[in-house]
Coordinates of C-alpha atoms in Angstrom, one line a residue:
Chain A
E1 CA 230.7 93.5 -141.0
P2 CA 227.3 92.8 -139.8
E3 CA 224.8 95.7 -140.0
V4 CA 221.3 96.7 -139.2
T5 CA 219.2 96.9 -142.4
Q6 CA 216.0 98.9 -142.8
T7 CA 213.3 98.9 -145.4
P8 CA 211.9 100.9 -147.1
S9 CA 214.6 103.5 -147.4
H10 CA 211.8 106.1 -148.3
Q11 CA 208.1 105.9 -148.0
V12 CA 205.6 108.4 -149.0
T13 CA 202.1 108.1 -147.6
Q14 CA 198.8 109.9 -147.2
M15 CA 197.7 111.3 -143.9
G16 CA 195.7 108.8 -142.1
Q17 CA 197.3 105.7 -143.7
E18 CA 199.1 103.1 -141.8
V19 CA 202.8 102.5 -142.2
I20 CA 205.1 99.6 -141.4
L21 CA 208.8 100.1 -141.2
R22 CA 210.9 97.1 -141.1
C23 CA 214.3 96.4 -139.6
V24 CA 216.6 93.4 -139.5
P25 CA 218.8 93.8 -136.5
I26 CA 222.2 92.1 -136.2
S27 CA 221.6 88.4 -135.6
N28 CA 223.1 87.9 -132.2
H29 CA 221.8 91.1 -130.7
L30 CA 219.2 91.0 -127.9
Y31 CA 218.1 94.7 -127.6
F32 CA 216.3 96.6 -130.2
Y33 CA 215.3 100.3 -130.6
W34 CA 213.5 102.8 -132.6
Y35 CA 214.5 106.4 -132.9
R36 CA 213.2 109.1 -135.0
Q37 CA 214.7 112.3 -136.3
I38 CA 212.7 115.2 -137.7
L39 CA 214.5 117.1 -140.3
G40 CA 217.1 119.5 -138.8
Q41 CA 216.3 118.2 -135.2
K42 CA 217.9 115.8 -132.8
V43 CA 217.6 112.1 -132.6
E44 CA 214.6 111.2 -130.4
F45 CA 214.2 107.9 -128.6
L46 CA 210.9 106.1 -129.3
V47 CA 211.1 102.7 -127.8
S48 CA 213.3 99.9 -126.7
F49 CA 212.5 96.2 -126.9
Y50 CA 213.9 93.1 -125.2
N51 CA 212.8 89.6 -124.7
N52 CA 209.6 90.2 -126.8
E53 CA 208.4 93.1 -124.9
I54 CA 208.8 96.8 -124.6
S55 CA 211.4 97.8 -122.0
E56 CA 211.2 101.6 -122.3
K57 CA 209.2 104.0 -124.3
S58 CA 209.1 107.7 -124.6
E59 CA 206.2 110.1 -124.5
I60 CA 206.2 110.3 -128.2
F61 CA 205.4 106.5 -128.4
D62 CA 201.7 106.7 -127.9
D63 CA 198.9 104.5 -128.9
Q64 CA 199.5 105.4 -132.5
F65 CA 202.7 103.4 -132.6
S66 CA 203.4 99.7 -132.0
V67 CA 206.4 97.5 -132.3
E68 CA 206.7 93.8 -133.0
R69 CA 209.2 91.1 -133.6
P70 CA 207.1 88.7 -135.6
D71 CA 209.6 86.1 -136.7
G72 CA 212.9 86.3 -134.7
S73 CA 214.7 88.2 -137.3
N74 CA 212.6 91.3 -138.2
F75 CA 211.7 94.1 -135.9
T76 CA 208.8 96.4 -137.1
L77 CA 207.5 99.8 -136.3
K78 CA 203.8 100.3 -137.1
I79 CA 202.4 103.8 -137.3
R80 CA 198.7 103.8 -137.3
S81 CA 196.7 106.8 -138.9
T82 CA 199.8 108.8 -139.9
K83 CA 199.8 112.5 -139.3
L84 CA 201.9 115.2 -141.1
E85 CA 204.2 115.6 -138.1
D86 CA 205.1 111.9 -138.3
S87 CA 207.3 112.9 -141.2
A88 CA 210.7 112.1 -140.2
M89 CA 213.7 109.6 -140.6
Y90 CA 213.2 106.6 -138.5
F91 CA 216.2 104.7 -137.3
C92 CA 216.3 101.3 -136.0
A93 CA 219.2 100.2 -133.8
S94 CA 220.3 97.0 -132.0
S95 CA 222.8 96.1 -129.3
V96 CA 224.3 93.1 -127.6
L97 CA 224.2 94.7 -124.2
Q98 CA 221.6 96.8 -122.4
G99 CA 221.1 100.5 -123.0
G100 CA 224.4 102.4 -122.9
T101 CA 226.8 99.8 -121.6
G102 CA 227.7 98.8 -125.1
E103 CA 227.5 100.1 -128.6
L104 CA 224.1 100.7 -130.4
F105 CA 224.4 99.8 -134.1
F106 CA 222.1 101.9 -136.2
G107 CA 220.5 101.3 -139.6
E108 CA 220.6 103.8 -142.4
G109 CA 217.1 104.9 -141.6
S110 CA 213.7 104.9 -143.3
R111 CA 212.5 108.3 -144.4
L112 CA 208.8 108.7 -144.0
T113 CA 207.0 111.5 -145.8
V114 CA 203.4 112.0 -144.8
L115 CA 201.4 114.2 -147.3
Chain B
L1 CA 218.3 111.2 -115.9
A2 CA 221.7 112.9 -116.4
K3 CA 221.4 115.9 -118.7
T4 CA 224.2 116.7 -121.0
T5 CA 225.4 120.0 -122.3
Q6 CA 227.7 120.5 -125.2
P7 CA 228.5 123.3 -127.6
I8 CA 226.1 123.7 -130.4
S9 CA 228.9 124.1 -133.0
M10 CA 232.6 124.1 -133.5
D11 CA 234.9 125.0 -136.5
S12 CA 238.3 123.6 -137.2
Y13 CA 240.8 123.1 -140.0
E14 CA 242.1 120.0 -141.5
G15 CA 245.0 118.5 -139.6
Q16 CA 244.1 120.1 -136.3
E17 CA 243.1 118.4 -133.1
V18 CA 239.6 118.9 -132.0
N19 CA 238.4 118.7 -128.4
I20 CA 234.7 118.7 -127.7
T21 CA 233.7 118.9 -124.1
C22 CA 230.4 117.7 -122.7
S23 CA 229.0 118.7 -119.3
H24 CA 227.1 116.1 -117.3
N25 CA 226.9 117.5 -113.7
N26 CA 224.4 115.0 -112.3
I27 CA 226.0 111.9 -113.7
A28 CA 225.2 108.9 -111.5
T29 CA 227.7 106.3 -110.1
N30 CA 226.6 103.6 -112.6
D31 CA 226.5 105.9 -115.7
Y32 CA 228.6 105.4 -118.8
I33 CA 229.6 108.2 -121.1
T34 CA 229.3 107.5 -124.9
W35 CA 229.9 109.6 -127.9
Y36 CA 228.2 109.1 -131.3
Q37 CA 228.9 110.7 -134.7
Q38 CA 226.2 111.3 -137.2
F39 CA 226.5 112.4 -140.9
P40 CA 223.6 113.9 -142.7
S41 CA 220.8 111.4 -143.6
Q42 CA 222.7 108.6 -141.9
G43 CA 222.2 106.8 -138.5
P44 CA 224.4 107.7 -135.6
R45 CA 227.6 105.7 -135.3
F46 CA 229.4 104.8 -132.1
I47 CA 232.7 106.4 -131.6
I48 CA 233.9 105.7 -128.0
Q49 CA 232.7 104.9 -124.6
G50 CA 234.2 105.4 -121.1
Y51 CA 233.5 105.3 -117.4
K52 CA 236.5 107.1 -115.9
T53 CA 240.0 108.4 -116.8
K54 CA 241.0 108.0 -120.4
V55 CA 239.9 105.7 -123.3
T56 CA 241.5 105.6 -126.6
N57 CA 240.7 103.8 -129.8
E58 CA 241.7 104.1 -133.4
V59 CA 239.4 107.0 -134.0
A60 CA 239.4 109.1 -130.8
S61 CA 240.2 109.6 -127.2
L62 CA 237.9 110.2 -124.4
F63 CA 239.1 112.0 -121.3
I64 CA 237.0 111.9 -118.1
P65 CA 238.1 113.6 -114.9
A66 CA 238.0 112.2 -111.5
D67 CA 234.6 113.8 -110.7
R68 CA 233.1 112.6 -114.0
K69 CA 231.0 115.7 -114.3
S70 CA 232.4 116.3 -117.7
S71 CA 234.1 114.5 -120.6
T72 CA 236.1 115.6 -123.5
L73 CA 236.1 113.9 -126.9
S74 CA 239.4 114.4 -128.7
L75 CA 239.7 113.9 -132.4
P76 CA 243.4 114.0 -133.6
R77 CA 244.2 115.6 -137.0
V78 CA 240.7 116.1 -138.3
S79 CA 239.9 115.9 -141.9
L80 CA 237.1 117.2 -144.0
S81 CA 235.3 113.9 -143.6
D82 CA 235.0 114.4 -139.9
T83 CA 232.4 117.1 -140.5
A84 CA 229.5 115.7 -138.6
V85 CA 227.3 116.1 -135.6
Y86 CA 228.8 114.6 -132.5
Y87 CA 226.6 113.5 -129.5
C88 CA 227.6 113.1 -125.9
L89 CA 225.3 110.6 -124.2
V90 CA 225.0 109.5 -120.6
W91 CA 223.2 106.2 -120.0
T92 CA 221.4 105.9 -116.7
G93 CA 222.0 102.4 -115.5
G94 CA 219.0 100.2 -114.9
G95 CA 217.1 101.4 -118.0
N96 CA 217.2 100.6 -121.7
K97 CA 216.8 104.2 -123.0
L98 CA 219.7 106.0 -124.6
T99 CA 218.8 109.7 -125.0
F100 CA 220.5 112.0 -127.5
G101 CA 221.0 115.6 -126.8
T102 CA 221.3 118.3 -129.4
G103 CA 224.9 117.5 -130.3
T104 CA 227.8 119.5 -131.6
Q105 CA 228.0 120.4 -135.2
L106 CA 231.7 120.1 -136.2
K107 CA 232.6 121.7 -139.4
V108 CA 236.1 121.1 -140.7
E109 CA 237.5 123.3 -143.5
L110 CA 240.6 123.3 -145.6

């Protein structure tokens, strides 16, 4: 069964460093998403991406964050100048259909720890 | 944006049927109702989606009354492995943003 894969599974970084989280969505999917989940809290929407541009973003997704689909298969989330409060699990997801009309397939997540 | 309200937690025993109800009073005409399951340290997993009446798949059933202001996820004969957080989501058509609420922590015991 096709799946969304994310790397790294766990990254530890120093505050102020830049981090890139990588995702390989399912190959025929057109819509891509990043979510995050701080330990013990709910899953929070960050951004959705379609046709090589951002289609929706939350108030969390400020100038510190950026997304890119550099080569037609990878979908990356860059976090510039990480802060302690960026420590969380970051989930990538993809879907064939827009938003909630179909199933979002989530990856296993990348745990980011900022020290 | 349609807001959802669901119980914070529920307890059940193996073999029982579990019904989790979600309230979405301001659901819009084009909105779909979707339920996801999440185990600790894993990404959410799609369970079921519906628009009206009843939808059933191999995992669960989703009951949606005519006014669509609530929905009930029904899990038949739960087992220990069904212990997870269950999220009810309503997607507002026209956007590409699926928002998770706080979810219901289901705990299944022997």
